[in-house]
mmCIF file of N, CA and C in Angstrom:
data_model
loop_
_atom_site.group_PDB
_atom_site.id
_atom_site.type_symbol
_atom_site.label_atom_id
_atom_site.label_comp_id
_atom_site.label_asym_id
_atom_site.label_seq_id
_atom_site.Cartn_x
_atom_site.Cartn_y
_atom_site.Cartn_z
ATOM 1 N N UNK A 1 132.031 80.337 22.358
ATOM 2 C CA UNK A 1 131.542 80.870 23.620
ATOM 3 C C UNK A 1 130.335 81.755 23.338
ATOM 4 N N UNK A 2 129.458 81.745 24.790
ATOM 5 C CA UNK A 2 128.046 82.560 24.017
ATOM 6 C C UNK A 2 128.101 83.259 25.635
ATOM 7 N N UNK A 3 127.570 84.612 25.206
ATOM 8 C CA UNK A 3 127.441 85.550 26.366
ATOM 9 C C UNK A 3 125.739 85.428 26.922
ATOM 10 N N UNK A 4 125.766 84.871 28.246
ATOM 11 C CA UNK A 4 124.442 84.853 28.714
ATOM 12 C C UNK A 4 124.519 85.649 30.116
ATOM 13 N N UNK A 5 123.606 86.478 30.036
ATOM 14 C CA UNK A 5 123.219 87.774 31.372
ATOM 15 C C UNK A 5 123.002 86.461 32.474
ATOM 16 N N UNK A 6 123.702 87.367 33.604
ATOM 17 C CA UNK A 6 123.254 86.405 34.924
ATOM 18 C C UNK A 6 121.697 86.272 35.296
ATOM 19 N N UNK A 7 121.050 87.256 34.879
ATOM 20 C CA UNK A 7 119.554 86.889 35.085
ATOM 21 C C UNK A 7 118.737 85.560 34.044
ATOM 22 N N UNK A 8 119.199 85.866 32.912
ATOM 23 C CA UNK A 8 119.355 84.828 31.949
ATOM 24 C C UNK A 8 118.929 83.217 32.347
ATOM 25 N N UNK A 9 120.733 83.577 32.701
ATOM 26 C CA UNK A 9 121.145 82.393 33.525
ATOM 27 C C UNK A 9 120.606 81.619 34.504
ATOM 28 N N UNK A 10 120.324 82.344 35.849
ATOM 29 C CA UNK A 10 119.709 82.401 36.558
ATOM 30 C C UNK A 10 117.964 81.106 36.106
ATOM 31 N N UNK A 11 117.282 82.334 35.121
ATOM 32 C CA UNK A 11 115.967 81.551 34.877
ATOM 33 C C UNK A 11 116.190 80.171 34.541
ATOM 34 N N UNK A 12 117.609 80.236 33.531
ATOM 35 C CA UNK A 12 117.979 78.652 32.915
ATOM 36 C C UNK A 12 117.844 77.867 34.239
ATOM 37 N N UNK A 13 118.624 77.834 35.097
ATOM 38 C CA UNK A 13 118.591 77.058 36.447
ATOM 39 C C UNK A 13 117.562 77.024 37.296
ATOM 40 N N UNK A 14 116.761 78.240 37.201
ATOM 41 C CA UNK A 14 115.561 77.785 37.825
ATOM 42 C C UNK A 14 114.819 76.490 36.976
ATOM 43 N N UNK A 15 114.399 76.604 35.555
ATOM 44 C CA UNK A 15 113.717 75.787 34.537
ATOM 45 C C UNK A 15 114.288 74.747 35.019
ATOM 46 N N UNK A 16 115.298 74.378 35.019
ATOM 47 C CA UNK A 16 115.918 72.972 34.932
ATOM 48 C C UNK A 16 116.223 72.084 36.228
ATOM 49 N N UNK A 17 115.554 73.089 37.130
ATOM 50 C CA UNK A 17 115.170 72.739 38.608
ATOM 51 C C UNK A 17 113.397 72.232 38.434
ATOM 52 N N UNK A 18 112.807 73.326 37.996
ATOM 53 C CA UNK A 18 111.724 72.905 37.846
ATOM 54 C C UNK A 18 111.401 71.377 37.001
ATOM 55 N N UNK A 19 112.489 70.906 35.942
ATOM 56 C CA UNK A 19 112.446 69.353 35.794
ATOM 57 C C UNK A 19 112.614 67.948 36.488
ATOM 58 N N UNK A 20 112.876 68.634 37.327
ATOM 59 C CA UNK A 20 113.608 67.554 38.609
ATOM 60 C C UNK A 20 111.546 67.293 38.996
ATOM 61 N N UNK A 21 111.778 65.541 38.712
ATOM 62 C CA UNK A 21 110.568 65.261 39.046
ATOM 63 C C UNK A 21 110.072 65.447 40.362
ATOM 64 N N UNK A 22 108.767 66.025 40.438
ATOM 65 C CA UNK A 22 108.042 66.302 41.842
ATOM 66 C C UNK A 22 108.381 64.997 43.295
ATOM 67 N N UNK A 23 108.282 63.806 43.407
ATOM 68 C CA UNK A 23 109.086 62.727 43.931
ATOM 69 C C UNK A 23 110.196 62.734 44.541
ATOM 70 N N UNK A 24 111.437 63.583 43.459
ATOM 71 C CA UNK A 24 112.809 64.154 44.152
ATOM 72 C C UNK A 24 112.602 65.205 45.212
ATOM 73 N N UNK A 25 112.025 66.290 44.637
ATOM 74 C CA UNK A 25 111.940 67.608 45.046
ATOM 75 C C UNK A 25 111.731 67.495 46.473
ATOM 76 N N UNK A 26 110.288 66.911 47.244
ATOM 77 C CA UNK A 26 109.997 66.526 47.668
ATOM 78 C C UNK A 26 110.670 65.878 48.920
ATOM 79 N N UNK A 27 111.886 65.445 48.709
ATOM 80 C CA UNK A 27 112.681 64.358 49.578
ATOM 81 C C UNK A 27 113.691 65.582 49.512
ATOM 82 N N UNK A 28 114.178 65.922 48.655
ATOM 83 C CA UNK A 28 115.256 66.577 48.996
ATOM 84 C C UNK A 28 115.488 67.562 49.938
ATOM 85 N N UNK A 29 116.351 67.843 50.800
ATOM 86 C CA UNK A 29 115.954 68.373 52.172
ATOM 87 C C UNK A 29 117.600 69.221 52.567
ATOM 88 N N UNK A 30 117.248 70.527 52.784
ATOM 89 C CA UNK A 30 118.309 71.319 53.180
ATOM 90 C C UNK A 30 119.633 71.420 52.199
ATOM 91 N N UNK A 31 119.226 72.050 51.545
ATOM 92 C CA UNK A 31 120.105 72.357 50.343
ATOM 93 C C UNK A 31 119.331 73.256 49.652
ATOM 94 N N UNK A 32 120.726 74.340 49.101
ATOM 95 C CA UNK A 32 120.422 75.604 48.402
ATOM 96 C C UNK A 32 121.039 75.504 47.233
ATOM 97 N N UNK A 33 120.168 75.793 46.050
ATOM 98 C CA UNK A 33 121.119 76.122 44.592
ATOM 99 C C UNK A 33 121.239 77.492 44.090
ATOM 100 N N UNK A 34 122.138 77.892 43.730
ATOM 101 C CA UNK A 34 123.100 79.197 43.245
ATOM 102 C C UNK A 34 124.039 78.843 42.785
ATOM 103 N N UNK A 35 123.639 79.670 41.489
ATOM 104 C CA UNK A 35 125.033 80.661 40.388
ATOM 105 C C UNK A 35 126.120 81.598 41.000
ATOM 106 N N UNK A 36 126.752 80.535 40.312
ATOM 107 C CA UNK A 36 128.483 81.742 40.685
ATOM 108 C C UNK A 36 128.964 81.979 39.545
ATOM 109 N N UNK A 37 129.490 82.799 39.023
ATOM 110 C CA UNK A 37 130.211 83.390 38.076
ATOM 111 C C UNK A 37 131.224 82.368 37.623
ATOM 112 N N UNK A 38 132.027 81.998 38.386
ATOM 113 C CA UNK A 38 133.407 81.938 38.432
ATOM 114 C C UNK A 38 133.530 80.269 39.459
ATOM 115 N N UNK A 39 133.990 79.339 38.983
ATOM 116 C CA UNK A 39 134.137 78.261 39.877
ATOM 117 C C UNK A 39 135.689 78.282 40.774
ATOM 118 N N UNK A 40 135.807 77.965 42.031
ATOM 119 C CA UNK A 40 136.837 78.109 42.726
ATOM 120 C C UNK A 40 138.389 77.442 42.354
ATOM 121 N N UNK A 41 138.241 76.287 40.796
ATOM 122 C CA UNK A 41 139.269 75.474 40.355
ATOM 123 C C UNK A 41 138.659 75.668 38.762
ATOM 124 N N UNK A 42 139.814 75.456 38.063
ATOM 125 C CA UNK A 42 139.230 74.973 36.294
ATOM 126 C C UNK A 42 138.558 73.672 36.495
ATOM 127 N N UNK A 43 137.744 74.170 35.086
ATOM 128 C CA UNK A 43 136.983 72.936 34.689
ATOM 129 C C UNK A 43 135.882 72.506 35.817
ATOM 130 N N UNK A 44 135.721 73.098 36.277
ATOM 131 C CA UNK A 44 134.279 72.782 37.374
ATOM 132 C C UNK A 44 133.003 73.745 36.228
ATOM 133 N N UNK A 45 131.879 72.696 36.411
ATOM 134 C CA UNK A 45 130.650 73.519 35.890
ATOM 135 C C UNK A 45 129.765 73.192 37.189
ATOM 136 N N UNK A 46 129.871 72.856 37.676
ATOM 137 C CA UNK A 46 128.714 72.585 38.742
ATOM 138 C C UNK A 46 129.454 72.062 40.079
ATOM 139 N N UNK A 47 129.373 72.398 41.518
ATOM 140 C CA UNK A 47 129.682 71.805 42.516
ATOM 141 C C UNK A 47 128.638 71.538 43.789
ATOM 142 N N UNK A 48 128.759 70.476 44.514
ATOM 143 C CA UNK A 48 127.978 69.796 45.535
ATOM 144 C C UNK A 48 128.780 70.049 46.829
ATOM 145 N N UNK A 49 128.223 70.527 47.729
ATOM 146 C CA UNK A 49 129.368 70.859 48.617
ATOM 147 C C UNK A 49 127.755 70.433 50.001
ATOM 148 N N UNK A 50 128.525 69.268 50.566
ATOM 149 C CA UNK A 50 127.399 69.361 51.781
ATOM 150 C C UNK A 50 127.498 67.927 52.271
ATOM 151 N N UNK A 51 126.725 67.208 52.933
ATOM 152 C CA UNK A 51 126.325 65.174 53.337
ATOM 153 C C UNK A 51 124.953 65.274 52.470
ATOM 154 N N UNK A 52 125.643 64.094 51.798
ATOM 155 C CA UNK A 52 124.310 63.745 51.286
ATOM 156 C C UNK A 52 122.697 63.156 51.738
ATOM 157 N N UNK A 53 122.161 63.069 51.553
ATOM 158 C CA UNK A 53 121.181 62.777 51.513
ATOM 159 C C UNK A 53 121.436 60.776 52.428
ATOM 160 N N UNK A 54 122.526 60.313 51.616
ATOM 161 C CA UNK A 54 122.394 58.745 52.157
ATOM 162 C C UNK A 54 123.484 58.715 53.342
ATOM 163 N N UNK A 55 124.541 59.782 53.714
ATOM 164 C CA UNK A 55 125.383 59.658 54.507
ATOM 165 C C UNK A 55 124.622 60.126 56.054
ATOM 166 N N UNK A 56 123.535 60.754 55.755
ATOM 167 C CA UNK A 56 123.090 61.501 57.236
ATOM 168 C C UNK A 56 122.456 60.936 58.157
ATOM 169 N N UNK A 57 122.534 60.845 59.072
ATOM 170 C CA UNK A 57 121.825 59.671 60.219
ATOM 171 C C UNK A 57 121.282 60.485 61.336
ATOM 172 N N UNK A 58 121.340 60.201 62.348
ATOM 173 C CA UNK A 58 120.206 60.986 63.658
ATOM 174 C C UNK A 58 120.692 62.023 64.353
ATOM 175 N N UNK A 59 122.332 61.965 64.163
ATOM 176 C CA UNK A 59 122.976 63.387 64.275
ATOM 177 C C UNK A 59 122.761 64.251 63.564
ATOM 178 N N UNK A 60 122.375 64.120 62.822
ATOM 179 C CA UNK A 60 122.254 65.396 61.986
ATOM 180 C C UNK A 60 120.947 66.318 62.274
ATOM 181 N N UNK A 61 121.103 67.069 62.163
ATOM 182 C CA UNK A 61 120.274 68.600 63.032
ATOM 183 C C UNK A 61 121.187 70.096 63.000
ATOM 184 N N UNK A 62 120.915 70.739 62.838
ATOM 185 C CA UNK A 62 121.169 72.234 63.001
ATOM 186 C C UNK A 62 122.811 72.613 62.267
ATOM 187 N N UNK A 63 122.593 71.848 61.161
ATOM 188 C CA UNK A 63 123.678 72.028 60.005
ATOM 189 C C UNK A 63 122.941 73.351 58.943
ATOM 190 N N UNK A 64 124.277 73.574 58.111
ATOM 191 C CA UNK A 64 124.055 74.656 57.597
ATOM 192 C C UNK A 64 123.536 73.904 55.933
ATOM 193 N N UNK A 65 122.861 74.354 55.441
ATOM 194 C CA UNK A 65 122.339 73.644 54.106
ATOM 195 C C UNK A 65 123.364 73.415 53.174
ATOM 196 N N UNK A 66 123.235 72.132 52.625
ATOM 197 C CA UNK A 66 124.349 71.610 51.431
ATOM 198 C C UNK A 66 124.235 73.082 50.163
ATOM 199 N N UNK A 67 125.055 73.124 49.887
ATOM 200 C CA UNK A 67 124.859 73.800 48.813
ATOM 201 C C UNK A 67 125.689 73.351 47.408
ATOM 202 N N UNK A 68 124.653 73.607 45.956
ATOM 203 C CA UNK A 68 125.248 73.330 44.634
ATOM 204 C C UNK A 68 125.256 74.515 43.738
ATOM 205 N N UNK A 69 126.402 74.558 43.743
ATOM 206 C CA UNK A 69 126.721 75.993 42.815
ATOM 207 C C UNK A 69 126.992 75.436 41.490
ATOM 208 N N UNK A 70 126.290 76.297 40.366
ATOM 209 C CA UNK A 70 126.215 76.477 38.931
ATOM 210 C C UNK A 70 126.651 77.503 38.075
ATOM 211 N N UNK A 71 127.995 76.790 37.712
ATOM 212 C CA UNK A 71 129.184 77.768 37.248
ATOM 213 C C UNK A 71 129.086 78.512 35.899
ATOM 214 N N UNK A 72 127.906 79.867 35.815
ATOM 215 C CA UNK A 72 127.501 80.543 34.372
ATOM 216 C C UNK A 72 129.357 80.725 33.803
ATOM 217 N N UNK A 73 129.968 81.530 34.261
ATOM 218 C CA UNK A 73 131.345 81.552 32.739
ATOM 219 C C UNK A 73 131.943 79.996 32.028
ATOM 220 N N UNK A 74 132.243 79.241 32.921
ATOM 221 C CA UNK A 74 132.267 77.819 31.991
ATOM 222 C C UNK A 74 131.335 77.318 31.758
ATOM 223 N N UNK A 75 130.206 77.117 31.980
ATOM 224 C CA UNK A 75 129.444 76.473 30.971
ATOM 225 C C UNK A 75 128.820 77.621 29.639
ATOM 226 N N UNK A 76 129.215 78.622 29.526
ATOM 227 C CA UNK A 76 128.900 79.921 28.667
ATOM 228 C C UNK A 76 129.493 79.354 27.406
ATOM 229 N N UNK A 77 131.559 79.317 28.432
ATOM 230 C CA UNK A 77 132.596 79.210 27.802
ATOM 231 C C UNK A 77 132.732 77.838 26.479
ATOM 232 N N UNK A 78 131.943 77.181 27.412
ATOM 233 C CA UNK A 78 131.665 75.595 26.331
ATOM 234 C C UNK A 78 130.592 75.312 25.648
ATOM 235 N N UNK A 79 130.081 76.757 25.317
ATOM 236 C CA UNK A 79 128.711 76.515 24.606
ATOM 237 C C UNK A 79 128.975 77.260 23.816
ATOM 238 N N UNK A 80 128.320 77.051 22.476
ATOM 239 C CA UNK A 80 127.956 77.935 20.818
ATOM 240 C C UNK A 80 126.724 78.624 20.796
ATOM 241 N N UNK A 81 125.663 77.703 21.420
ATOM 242 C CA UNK A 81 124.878 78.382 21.241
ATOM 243 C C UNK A 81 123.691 79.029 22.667
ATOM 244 N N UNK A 82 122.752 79.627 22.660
ATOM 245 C CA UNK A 82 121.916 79.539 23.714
ATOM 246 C C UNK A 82 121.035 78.271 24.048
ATOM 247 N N UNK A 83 121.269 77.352 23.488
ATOM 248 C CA UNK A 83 120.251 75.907 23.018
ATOM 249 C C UNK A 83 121.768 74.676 23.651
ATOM 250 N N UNK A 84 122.685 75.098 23.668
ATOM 251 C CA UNK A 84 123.675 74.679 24.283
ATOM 252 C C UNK A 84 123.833 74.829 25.284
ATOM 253 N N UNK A 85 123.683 75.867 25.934
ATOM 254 C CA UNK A 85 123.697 76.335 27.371
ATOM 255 C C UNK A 85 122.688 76.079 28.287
ATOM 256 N N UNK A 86 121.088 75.880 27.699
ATOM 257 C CA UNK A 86 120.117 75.102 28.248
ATOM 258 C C UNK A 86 120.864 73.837 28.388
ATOM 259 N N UNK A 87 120.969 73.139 27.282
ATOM 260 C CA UNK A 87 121.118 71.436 27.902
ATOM 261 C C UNK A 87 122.440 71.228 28.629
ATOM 262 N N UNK A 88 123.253 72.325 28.733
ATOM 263 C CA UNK A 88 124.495 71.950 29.765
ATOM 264 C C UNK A 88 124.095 72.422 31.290
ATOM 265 N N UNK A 89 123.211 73.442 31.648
ATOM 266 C CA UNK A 89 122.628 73.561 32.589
ATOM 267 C C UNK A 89 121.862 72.990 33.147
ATOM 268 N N UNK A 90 121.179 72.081 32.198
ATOM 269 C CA UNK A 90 120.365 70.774 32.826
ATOM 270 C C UNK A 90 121.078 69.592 33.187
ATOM 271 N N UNK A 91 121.915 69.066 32.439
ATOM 272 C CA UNK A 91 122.897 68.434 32.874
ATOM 273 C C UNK A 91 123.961 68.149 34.518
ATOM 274 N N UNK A 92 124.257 69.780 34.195
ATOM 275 C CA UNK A 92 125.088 69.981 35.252
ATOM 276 C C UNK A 92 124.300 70.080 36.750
ATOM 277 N N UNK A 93 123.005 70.681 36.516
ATOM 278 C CA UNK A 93 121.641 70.648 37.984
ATOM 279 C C UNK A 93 121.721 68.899 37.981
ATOM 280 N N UNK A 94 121.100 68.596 37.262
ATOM 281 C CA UNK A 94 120.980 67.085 37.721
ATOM 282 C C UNK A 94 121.950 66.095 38.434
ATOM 283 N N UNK A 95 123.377 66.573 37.486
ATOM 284 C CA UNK A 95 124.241 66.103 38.186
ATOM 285 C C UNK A 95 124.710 66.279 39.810
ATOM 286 N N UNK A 96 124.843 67.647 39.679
ATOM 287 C CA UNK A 96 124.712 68.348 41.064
ATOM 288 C C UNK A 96 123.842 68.180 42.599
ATOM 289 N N UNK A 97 122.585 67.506 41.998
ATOM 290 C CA UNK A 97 121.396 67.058 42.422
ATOM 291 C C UNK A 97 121.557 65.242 43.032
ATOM 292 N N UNK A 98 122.274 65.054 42.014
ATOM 293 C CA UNK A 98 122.520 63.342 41.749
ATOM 294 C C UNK A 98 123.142 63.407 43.053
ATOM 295 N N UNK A 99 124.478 64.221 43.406
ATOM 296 C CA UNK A 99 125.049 64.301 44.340
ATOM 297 C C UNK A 99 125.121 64.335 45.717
ATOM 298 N N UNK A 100 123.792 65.403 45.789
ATOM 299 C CA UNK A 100 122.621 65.702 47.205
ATOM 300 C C UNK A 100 122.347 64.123 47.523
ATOM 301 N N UNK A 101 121.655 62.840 46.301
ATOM 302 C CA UNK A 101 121.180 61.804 46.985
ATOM 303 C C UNK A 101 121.892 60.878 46.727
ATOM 304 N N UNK A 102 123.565 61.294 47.075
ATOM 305 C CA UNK A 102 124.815 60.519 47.410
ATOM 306 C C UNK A 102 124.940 59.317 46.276
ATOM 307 N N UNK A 103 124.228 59.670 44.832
ATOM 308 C CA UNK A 103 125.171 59.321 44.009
ATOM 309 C C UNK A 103 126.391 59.738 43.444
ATOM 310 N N UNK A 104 127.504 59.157 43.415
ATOM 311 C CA UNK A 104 129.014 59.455 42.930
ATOM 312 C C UNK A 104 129.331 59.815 41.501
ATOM 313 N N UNK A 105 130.364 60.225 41.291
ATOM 314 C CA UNK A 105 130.505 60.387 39.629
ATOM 315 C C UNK A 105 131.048 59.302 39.202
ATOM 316 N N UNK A 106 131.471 57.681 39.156
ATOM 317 C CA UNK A 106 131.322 57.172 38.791
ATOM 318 C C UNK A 106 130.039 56.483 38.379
ATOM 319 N N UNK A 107 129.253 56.844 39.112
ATOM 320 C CA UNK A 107 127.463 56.259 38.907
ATOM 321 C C UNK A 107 127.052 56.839 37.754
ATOM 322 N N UNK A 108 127.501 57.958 38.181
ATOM 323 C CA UNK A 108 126.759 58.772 36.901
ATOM 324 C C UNK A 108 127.258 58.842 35.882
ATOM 325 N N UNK A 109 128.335 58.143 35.722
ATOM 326 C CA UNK A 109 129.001 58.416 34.469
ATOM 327 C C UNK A 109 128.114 57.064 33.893
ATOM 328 N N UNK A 110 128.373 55.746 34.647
ATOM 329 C CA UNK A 110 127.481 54.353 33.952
ATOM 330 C C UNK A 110 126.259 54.737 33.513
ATOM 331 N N UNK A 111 125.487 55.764 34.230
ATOM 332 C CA UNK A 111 123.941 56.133 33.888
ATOM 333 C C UNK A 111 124.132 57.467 33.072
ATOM 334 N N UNK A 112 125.364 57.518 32.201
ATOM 335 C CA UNK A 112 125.387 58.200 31.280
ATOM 336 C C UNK A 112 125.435 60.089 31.285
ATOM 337 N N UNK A 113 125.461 59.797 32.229
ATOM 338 C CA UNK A 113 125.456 61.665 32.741
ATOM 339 C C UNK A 113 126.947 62.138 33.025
#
């Protein structure tokens, strides 16, 4: 386990937002990302909580933004190093992200994520 400051942290998830190619960014629409300490179940590093991106149709209007939370104590908890905790934070955004444009975790598991 490696101790990383929530501000730390924080920048990690910004950076690894900032990888998300300009193309995504772009499309992606009403959704907020934030760090939580603490995930609401074990074993969560990252959660998607919202309609995706492919489920939303002409009803949709004056919803509250999807949000993906990025769980700093477990992914801390499963890392050795600070070089560990970058690439699990990138991981876990993307995945999280994957989610927003209503790919599933079986998808992502075939496309290796």
């Amino acid at each position: 386990m490696i101790e990383v400051s929530r501000e730390k942290f924080e920048e990690l998830v910004a950076e690894a937002l900032d990888t998300i190619p300009p193309e995504l960014t772009k499309v992606m629409d009403n959704v907020v990302v934030v760090v939580v300490d603490d995930p609401p179940e074990p074993d969560l590093l990252g959660l998607y909580t919202g309609i995706p991106l492919t489920e939303r149709g002409e009803w949709y209007a004056g919803v509250l933004p999807d949000r993906i939370e990025i769980y700093r104590n477990p992914i801390c908890s499963i890392c050795e190093t600070e070089e560990d905790v970058v690439e699990e934070v990138q991981i876990t955004v993307v995945h999280e992200i994957a989610h927003h444009f209503g790919i599933d975790d079986d998808r992502l598991h075939e496309l290796g994520w």
